[in-house]
């Protein structure tokens, strides 16, 4: 009888240890997976950060660094900046719009893609509507800040941008923000005829969430910055600007911080590693205590 009780006790102890071990493995696996996902997400956002392209940005005095970028990738045609936002990127164009959905400006694979001009547009911005695409990303990456213009207060405070092409800086005066369906053919086709241009002006007038009192004529050259939005099915946020020969200097603001991302991805990874170490320590201690009791 004592032998049977001892066997049952040993079986219970082994089962208990096995359950603990399986639970530990599951917890460590889930935490390891979470850590990898955070690391992978961090890699995507690092490649999308506008700051990594700043050394190539054309300046008033010279554009040597920009030409160096063009030597790396001859699809680079210009530079787009929206004042007082995080949109400050090189601009590319190629024969296939799909390419730069997941390729960076240096020609490397990247889920964040690039800011690119529609393949059917003239690279010298001689068209009436010049359509520029970019991914909508969190943390103000790529065209993430386009969505901010759907807030009227933000729209009212952000009027200007800069477009560099053909070796010259040009200003952009932003006129309207629209939300359109991605399958709206009239919105995302390059206007060639005078009739199409007039229809496009009507499209802007009738679909704008907010619009400034700025006249648009068929002789103007517009920039149409478009990206995804979750506000509607197949929705696109579309920021409309007019290219001007006048440039608009960016207002410098004191950095008071934006109050978000207090813990970055690296901090989260450190916390996960600490938790893993604590769980292992508790598990080892429990095993020792069980051993003493046995």
mmCIF file of C-alpha atoms in Angstrom:
data_model
loop_
_atom_site.group_PDB
_atom_site.id
_atom_site.type_symbol
_atom_site.label_atom_id
_atom_site.label_comp_id
_atom_site.label_asym_id
_atom_site.label_seq_id
_atom_site.Cartn_x
_atom_site.Cartn_y
_atom_site.Cartn_z
ATOM 1 C CA UNK A 1 0.000 0.000 0.000
ATOM 2 C CA UNK A 2 2.829 2.381 0.952
ATOM 3 C CA UNK A 3 4.547 1.520 -2.302
ATOM 4 C CA UNK A 4 1.386 2.387 -4.251
ATOM 5 C CA UNK A 5 1.020 5.706 -2.393
ATOM 6 C CA UNK A 6 4.653 6.519 -3.130
ATOM 7 C CA UNK A 7 4.138 5.728 -6.819
ATOM 8 C CA UNK A 8 1.035 7.952 -6.928
ATOM 9 C CA UNK A 9 2.905 10.765 -5.154
ATOM 10 C CA UNK A 10 5.825 10.487 -7.590
ATOM 11 C CA UNK A 11 3.412 10.478 -10.522
ATOM 12 C CA UNK A 12 1.688 13.606 -9.204
ATOM 13 C CA UNK A 13 5.043 15.341 -8.689
ATOM 14 C CA UNK A 14 6.252 14.421 -12.172
ATOM 15 C CA UNK A 15 2.944 15.571 -13.685
ATOM 16 C CA UNK A 16 3.142 18.812 -11.715
ATOM 17 C CA UNK A 17 6.701 19.460 -12.919
ATOM 18 C CA UNK A 18 5.702 18.585 -16.473
ATOM 19 C CA UNK A 19 2.752 20.995 -16.382
ATOM 20 C CA UNK A 20 5.021 23.717 -14.979
ATOM 21 C CA UNK A 21 7.582 23.043 -17.686
ATOM 22 C CA UNK A 22 4.994 23.154 -20.474
ATOM 23 C CA UNK A 23 3.543 26.371 -19.056
ATOM 24 C CA UNK A 24 7.035 27.883 -18.860
ATOM 25 C CA UNK A 25 7.810 26.888 -22.441
ATOM 26 C CA UNK A 26 4.529 28.381 -23.666
ATOM 27 C CA UNK A 27 5.099 31.634 -21.766
ATOM 28 C CA UNK A 28 8.686 31.940 -23.009
ATOM 29 C CA UNK A 29 7.597 31.139 -26.568
ATOM 30 C CA UNK A 30 4.874 33.796 -26.510
ATOM 31 C CA UNK A 31 7.214 36.384 -25.025
ATOM 32 C CA UNK A 32 9.941 35.520 -27.511
ATOM 33 C CA UNK A 33 7.444 35.862 -30.369
ATOM 34 C CA UNK A 34 6.282 39.223 -28.980
ATOM 35 C CA UNK A 35 9.894 40.354 -28.750
ATOM 36 C CA UNK A 36 10.569 39.339 -32.334
ATOM 37 C CA UNK A 37 7.446 41.109 -33.568
ATOM 38 C CA UNK A 38 8.474 44.302 -31.769
ATOM 39 C CA UNK A 39 11.985 44.049 -33.216
ATOM 40 C CA UNK A 40 10.629 43.425 -36.722
ATOM 41 C CA UNK A 41 8.205 46.357 -36.419
ATOM 42 C CA UNK A 42 11.034 48.557 -35.191
ATOM 43 C CA UNK A 43 13.113 47.636 -38.252
ATOM 44 C CA UNK A 44 10.280 48.694 -40.588
ATOM 45 C CA UNK A 45 9.835 52.051 -38.863
ATOM 46 C CA UNK A 46 13.583 52.699 -38.792
ATOM 47 C CA UNK A 47 13.753 52.290 -42.578
ATOM 48 C CA UNK A 48 10.755 54.628 -42.997
ATOM 49 C CA UNK A 49 12.189 57.404 -40.835
ATOM 50 C CA UNK A 50 12.732 60.595 -42.851
ATOM 51 C CA UNK A 51 15.848 61.381 -40.809
ATOM 52 C CA UNK A 52 17.886 58.661 -42.534
ATOM 53 C CA UNK A 53 17.521 60.551 -45.837
ATOM 54 C CA UNK A 54 18.498 63.972 -44.493
ATOM 55 C CA UNK A 55 22.137 63.694 -45.676
ATOM 56 C CA UNK A 56 20.829 63.530 -49.272
ATOM 57 C CA UNK A 57 18.491 66.495 -48.968
ATOM 58 C CA UNK A 58 19.183 69.230 -51.550
ATOM 59 C CA UNK A 59 20.135 72.574 -50.005
ATOM 60 C CA UNK A 60 20.018 76.153 -51.224
ATOM 61 C CA UNK A 61 23.792 76.272 -51.767
ATOM 62 C CA UNK A 62 24.414 72.933 -53.425
ATOM 63 C CA UNK A 63 22.798 69.650 -54.377
ATOM 64 C CA UNK A 64 25.852 67.395 -54.409
ATOM 65 C CA UNK A 65 24.428 65.019 -51.826
ATOM 66 C CA UNK A 66 21.169 64.759 -53.773
ATOM 67 C CA UNK A 67 23.089 63.909 -56.939
ATOM 68 C CA UNK A 68 24.883 61.189 -54.984
ATOM 69 C CA UNK A 69 21.484 59.682 -54.167
ATOM 70 C CA UNK A 70 20.555 59.837 -57.859
ATOM 71 C CA UNK A 71 23.750 57.946 -58.654
ATOM 72 C CA UNK A 72 22.626 55.220 -56.254
ATOM 73 C CA UNK A 73 19.174 55.123 -57.872
ATOM 74 C CA UNK A 74 18.415 56.987 -61.086
ATOM 75 C CA UNK A 75 14.671 56.704 -60.362
ATOM 76 C CA UNK A 76 15.102 59.558 -57.850
ATOM 77 C CA UNK A 77 13.584 62.667 -59.468
ATOM 78 C CA UNK A 78 13.034 65.139 -56.648
ATOM 79 C CA UNK A 79 12.287 65.878 -53.020
ATOM 80 C CA UNK A 80 8.981 66.485 -51.223
ATOM 81 C CA UNK A 81 8.559 68.348 -47.956
ATOM 82 C CA UNK A 82 5.348 69.336 -46.194
ATOM 83 C CA UNK A 83 6.211 72.163 -43.797
ATOM 84 C CA UNK A 84 5.941 71.529 -40.066
ATOM 85 C CA UNK A 85 5.168 67.824 -40.525
ATOM 86 C CA UNK A 86 7.360 64.723 -40.697
ATOM 87 C CA UNK A 87 6.930 64.448 -44.484
ATOM 88 C CA UNK A 88 10.427 65.162 -45.823
ATOM 89 C CA UNK A 89 11.415 62.495 -48.353
ATOM 90 C CA UNK A 90 13.113 61.882 -51.691
ATOM 91 C CA UNK A 91 10.698 61.382 -54.564
ATOM 92 C CA UNK A 92 11.008 58.535 -57.067
ATOM 93 C CA UNK A 93 9.294 57.485 -60.275
ATOM 94 C CA UNK A 94 9.475 54.446 -62.529
ATOM 95 C CA UNK A 95 7.394 52.747 -65.236
ATOM 96 C CA UNK A 96 5.588 50.500 -62.747
ATOM 97 C CA UNK A 97 3.873 52.048 -59.726
ATOM 98 C CA UNK A 98 3.895 48.708 -57.895
ATOM 99 C CA UNK A 99 7.699 48.715 -57.596
ATOM 100 C CA UNK A 100 7.992 51.417 -54.960
ATOM 101 C CA UNK A 101 5.159 50.061 -52.856
ATOM 102 C CA UNK A 102 7.813 47.882 -51.207
ATOM 103 C CA UNK A 103 11.149 49.296 -52.388
ATOM 104 C CA UNK A 104 13.060 52.125 -50.693
ATOM 105 C CA UNK A 105 14.726 55.028 -52.517
ATOM 106 C CA UNK A 106 18.059 53.201 -52.588
ATOM 107 C CA UNK A 107 16.457 50.298 -54.442
ATOM 108 C CA UNK A 108 16.312 47.886 -51.489
ATOM 109 C CA UNK A 109 13.304 45.804 -50.448
ATOM 110 C CA UNK A 110 11.332 47.596 -47.740
ATOM 111 C CA UNK A 111 7.758 47.167 -46.523
ATOM 112 C CA UNK A 112 7.551 50.915 -45.940
ATOM 113 C CA UNK A 113 8.188 51.563 -49.638
ATOM 114 C CA UNK A 114 8.894 55.082 -50.962
ATOM 115 C CA UNK A 115 7.144 58.303 -51.844
ATOM 116 C CA UNK A 116 6.611 58.046 -55.608
ATOM 117 C CA UNK A 117 5.145 59.993 -58.499
ATOM 118 C CA UNK A 118 2.502 58.268 -60.609
ATOM 119 C CA UNK A 119 4.112 56.476 -63.571
ATOM 120 C CA UNK A 120 1.979 58.335 -66.126
ATOM 121 C CA UNK A 121 2.950 61.783 -64.860
ATOM 122 C CA UNK A 122 5.705 63.842 -66.482
ATOM 123 C CA UNK A 123 8.754 63.854 -64.121
ATOM 124 C CA UNK A 124 9.153 67.611 -64.734
ATOM 125 C CA UNK A 125 5.703 68.282 -63.208
ATOM 126 C CA UNK A 126 4.251 69.810 -66.353
ATOM 127 C CA UNK A 127 0.926 67.981 -65.913
ATOM 128 C CA UNK A 128 -2.159 69.560 -64.419
ATOM 129 C CA UNK A 129 -2.532 66.949 -61.652
ATOM 130 C CA UNK A 130 0.682 65.290 -60.456
ATOM 131 C CA UNK A 131 -0.276 62.309 -58.290
ATOM 132 C CA UNK A 132 2.132 61.300 -55.504
ATOM 133 C CA UNK A 133 1.654 58.126 -53.472
ATOM 134 C CA UNK A 134 2.962 56.995 -50.088
ATOM 135 C CA UNK A 135 2.058 54.486 -47.390
ATOM 136 C CA UNK A 136 0.039 55.630 -44.409
ATOM 137 C CA UNK A 137 2.152 54.616 -41.403
ATOM 138 C CA UNK A 138 1.975 55.207 -37.667
ATOM 139 C CA UNK A 139 4.571 57.261 -35.753
ATOM 140 C CA UNK A 140 4.341 59.981 -38.414
ATOM 141 C CA UNK A 141 6.288 57.902 -40.976
ATOM 142 C CA UNK A 142 5.951 58.258 -44.756
ATOM 143 C CA UNK A 143 2.493 59.764 -45.524
ATOM 144 C CA UNK A 144 1.147 59.152 -42.019
ATOM 145 C CA UNK A 145 0.745 62.888 -41.433
ATOM 146 C CA UNK A 146 -1.583 63.327 -44.425
ATOM 147 C CA UNK A 147 -4.391 62.040 -42.219
ATOM 148 C CA UNK A 148 -3.753 64.900 -39.782
ATOM 149 C CA UNK A 149 -5.119 67.333 -42.396
ATOM 150 C CA UNK A 150 -8.602 65.876 -41.883
ATOM 151 C CA UNK A 151 -8.535 67.753 -38.568
ATOM 152 C CA UNK A 152 -9.708 71.277 -39.389
ATOM 153 C CA UNK A 153 -7.425 72.929 -36.847
ATOM 154 C CA UNK A 154 -4.396 71.131 -38.301
ATOM 155 C CA UNK A 155 -5.470 71.970 -41.854
ATOM 156 C CA UNK A 156 -5.862 75.644 -40.961
ATOM 157 C CA UNK A 157 -2.340 75.811 -39.533
ATOM 158 C CA UNK A 158 -0.490 73.970 -42.317
ATOM 159 C CA UNK A 159 -0.494 75.888 -45.594
ATOM 160 C CA UNK A 160 2.775 75.189 -47.357
ATOM 161 C CA UNK A 161 5.375 72.723 -48.555
ATOM 162 C CA UNK A 162 8.356 72.452 -50.872
ATOM 163 C CA UNK A 163 8.929 70.446 -54.048
ATOM 164 C CA UNK A 164 12.432 70.157 -55.463
ATOM 165 C CA UNK A 165 12.817 69.037 -59.070
ATOM 166 C CA UNK A 166 14.934 69.933 -62.091
ATOM 167 C CA UNK A 167 17.502 71.416 -59.716
ATOM 168 C CA UNK A 168 15.120 74.103 -58.397
ATOM 169 C CA UNK A 169 13.028 74.471 -55.237
ATOM 170 C CA UNK A 170 9.354 75.181 -55.818
ATOM 171 C CA UNK A 171 6.723 76.062 -53.272
ATOM 172 C CA UNK A 172 3.490 74.175 -52.643
ATOM 173 C CA UNK A 173 0.385 75.962 -51.399
ATOM 174 C CA UNK A 174 -2.044 73.401 -50.000
ATOM 175 C CA UNK A 175 -5.614 74.090 -51.041
ATOM 176 C CA UNK A 176 -7.868 71.235 -49.970
ATOM 177 C CA UNK A 177 -8.131 67.865 -48.241
ATOM 178 C CA UNK A 178 -10.462 65.203 -49.641
ATOM 179 C CA UNK A 179 -11.488 61.669 -48.730
ATOM 180 C CA UNK A 180 -12.195 59.591 -51.824
ATOM 181 C CA UNK A 181 -12.735 56.010 -52.869
ATOM 182 C CA UNK A 182 -9.587 54.327 -54.190
ATOM 183 C CA UNK A 183 -11.541 53.244 -57.280
ATOM 184 C CA UNK A 184 -12.489 56.790 -58.226
ATOM 185 C CA UNK A 185 -10.939 56.758 -61.710
ATOM 186 C CA UNK A 186 -11.369 60.468 -62.288
ATOM 187 C CA UNK A 187 -9.397 61.289 -59.125
ATOM 188 C CA UNK A 188 -6.391 59.075 -59.822
ATOM 189 C CA UNK A 189 -5.941 59.502 -63.574
ATOM 190 C CA UNK A 190 -3.705 62.144 -65.110
ATOM 191 C CA UNK A 191 -5.768 64.885 -66.760
ATOM 192 C CA UNK A 192 -4.789 65.631 -70.349
ATOM 193 C CA UNK A 193 -7.787 67.314 -71.973
ATOM 194 C CA UNK A 194 -9.183 70.690 -70.956
ATOM 195 C CA UNK A 195 -12.493 69.005 -70.191
ATOM 196 C CA UNK A 196 -10.814 66.559 -67.801
ATOM 197 C CA UNK A 197 -9.071 69.433 -66.015
ATOM 198 C CA UNK A 198 -12.358 71.268 -65.519
ATOM 199 C CA UNK A 199 -13.969 68.084 -64.190
ATOM 200 C CA UNK A 200 -11.066 67.650 -61.774
ATOM 201 C CA UNK A 201 -11.555 71.165 -60.421
ATOM 202 C CA UNK A 202 -15.247 70.336 -59.866
ATOM 203 C CA UNK A 203 -14.195 67.109 -58.114
ATOM 204 C CA UNK A 204 -12.081 69.095 -55.662
ATOM 205 C CA UNK A 205 -14.830 71.658 -55.051
ATOM 206 C CA UNK A 206 -17.505 69.037 -54.373
ATOM 207 C CA UNK A 207 -15.462 66.537 -52.314
ATOM 208 C CA UNK A 208 -13.297 68.686 -50.058
ATOM 209 C CA UNK A 209 -13.588 68.250 -46.316
ATOM 210 C CA UNK A 210 -11.882 71.634 -45.998
ATOM 211 C CA UNK A 211 -10.799 74.036 -48.722
ATOM 212 C CA UNK A 212 -9.062 77.396 -48.785
ATOM 213 C CA UNK A 213 -10.286 80.299 -50.856
ATOM 214 C CA UNK A 214 -7.666 79.736 -53.553
ATOM 215 C CA UNK A 215 -8.614 79.689 -57.212
ATOM 216 C CA UNK A 216 -7.567 76.740 -59.393
ATOM 217 C CA UNK A 217 -7.264 77.113 -63.145
ATOM 218 C CA UNK A 218 -6.516 74.510 -65.848
ATOM 219 C CA UNK A 219 -3.133 76.223 -66.325
ATOM 220 C CA UNK A 220 -2.039 75.404 -62.766
ATOM 221 C CA UNK A 221 0.133 72.440 -61.799
ATOM 222 C CA UNK A 222 -1.285 70.578 -58.817
ATOM 223 C CA UNK A 223 0.310 68.025 -56.520
ATOM 224 C CA UNK A 224 -2.093 65.351 -55.303
ATOM 225 C CA UNK A 225 -0.686 63.614 -52.204
ATOM 226 C CA UNK A 226 -2.646 60.432 -51.584
ATOM 227 C CA UNK A 227 -2.529 57.651 -49.014
ATOM 228 C CA UNK A 228 -4.826 55.110 -47.349
ATOM 229 C CA UNK A 229 -7.304 55.929 -44.596
ATOM 230 C CA UNK A 230 -9.263 53.654 -42.279
ATOM 231 C CA UNK A 231 -12.079 56.205 -42.050
ATOM 232 C CA UNK A 232 -13.884 54.597 -44.986
ATOM 233 C CA UNK A 233 -13.805 51.336 -46.984
ATOM 234 C CA UNK A 234 -11.195 51.563 -49.757
ATOM 235 C CA UNK A 235 -10.717 55.138 -48.609
ATOM 236 C CA UNK A 236 -7.930 57.515 -49.554
ATOM 237 C CA UNK A 237 -6.918 60.774 -47.939
ATOM 238 C CA UNK A 238 -6.051 63.203 -50.726
ATOM 239 C CA UNK A 239 -4.190 66.436 -49.997
ATOM 240 C CA UNK A 240 -4.311 68.928 -52.880
ATOM 241 C CA UNK A 241 -1.621 71.558 -53.362
ATOM 242 C CA UNK A 242 -0.648 74.034 -56.078
ATOM 243 C CA UNK A 243 2.966 74.343 -57.261
ATOM 244 C CA UNK A 244 4.277 77.904 -57.116
ATOM 245 C CA UNK A 245 7.540 79.611 -58.015
ATOM 246 C CA UNK A 246 7.571 81.155 -54.549
ATOM 247 C CA UNK A 247 9.134 79.088 -51.754
ATOM 248 C CA UNK A 248 7.796 79.085 -48.211
ATOM 249 C CA UNK A 249 10.305 78.805 -45.354
ATOM 250 C CA UNK A 250 9.312 76.488 -42.568
ATOM 251 C CA UNK A 251 8.430 78.055 -39.230
ATOM 252 C CA UNK A 252 10.810 76.806 -36.562
ATOM 253 C CA UNK A 253 9.074 75.796 -33.356
ATOM 254 C CA UNK A 254 10.613 75.000 -30.008
ATOM 255 C CA UNK A 255 10.587 71.282 -29.389
ATOM 256 C CA UNK A 256 8.244 70.720 -26.480
ATOM 257 C CA UNK A 257 7.876 67.020 -27.161
ATOM 258 C CA UNK A 258 4.809 65.313 -28.545
ATOM 259 C CA UNK A 259 3.987 63.282 -25.455
ATOM 260 C CA UNK A 260 3.827 59.885 -27.142
ATOM 261 C CA UNK A 261 6.031 56.819 -27.483
ATOM 262 C CA UNK A 262 7.370 57.204 -23.946
ATOM 263 C CA UNK A 263 8.517 53.617 -24.162
ATOM 264 C CA UNK A 264 10.170 52.804 -27.475
ATOM 265 C CA UNK A 265 10.521 49.325 -28.915
ATOM 266 C CA UNK A 266 13.989 48.824 -27.423
ATOM 267 C CA UNK A 267 12.590 49.531 -23.952
ATOM 268 C CA UNK A 268 9.824 46.987 -24.500
ATOM 269 C CA UNK A 269 12.396 44.390 -25.529
ATOM 270 C CA UNK A 270 14.403 45.059 -22.367
ATOM 271 C CA UNK A 271 11.262 44.622 -20.250
ATOM 272 C CA UNK A 272 10.458 41.325 -21.988
ATOM 273 C CA UNK A 273 13.979 40.017 -21.270
ATOM 274 C CA UNK A 274 13.661 41.022 -17.604
ATOM 275 C CA UNK A 275 10.292 39.259 -17.344
ATOM 276 C CA UNK A 276 11.746 36.126 -18.925
ATOM 277 C CA UNK A 277 14.595 36.148 -16.390
ATOM 278 C CA UNK A 278 12.129 36.586 -13.494
ATOM 279 C CA UNK A 279 9.907 33.750 -14.720
ATOM 280 C CA UNK A 280 12.903 31.412 -15.004
ATOM 281 C CA UNK A 281 14.081 32.424 -11.502
ATOM 282 C CA UNK A 282 10.621 31.726 -10.007
ATOM 283 C CA UNK A 283 10.427 28.397 -11.816
ATOM 284 C CA UNK A 284 13.881 27.301 -10.557
ATOM 285 C CA UNK A 285 13.046 28.375 -7.013
ATOM 286 C CA UNK A 286 9.775 26.448 -7.107
ATOM 287 C CA UNK A 287 11.574 23.342 -8.338
ATOM 288 C CA UNK A 288 14.073 23.590 -5.467
ATOM 289 C CA UNK A 289 11.304 24.025 -2.892
ATOM 290 C CA UNK A 290 9.423 21.041 -4.287
ATOM 291 C CA UNK A 291 12.626 19.026 -4.131
ATOM 292 C CA UNK A 292 13.118 19.880 -0.446
ATOM 293 C CA UNK A 293 9.508 19.005 0.387
ATOM 294 C CA UNK A 294 9.897 15.670 -1.370
#
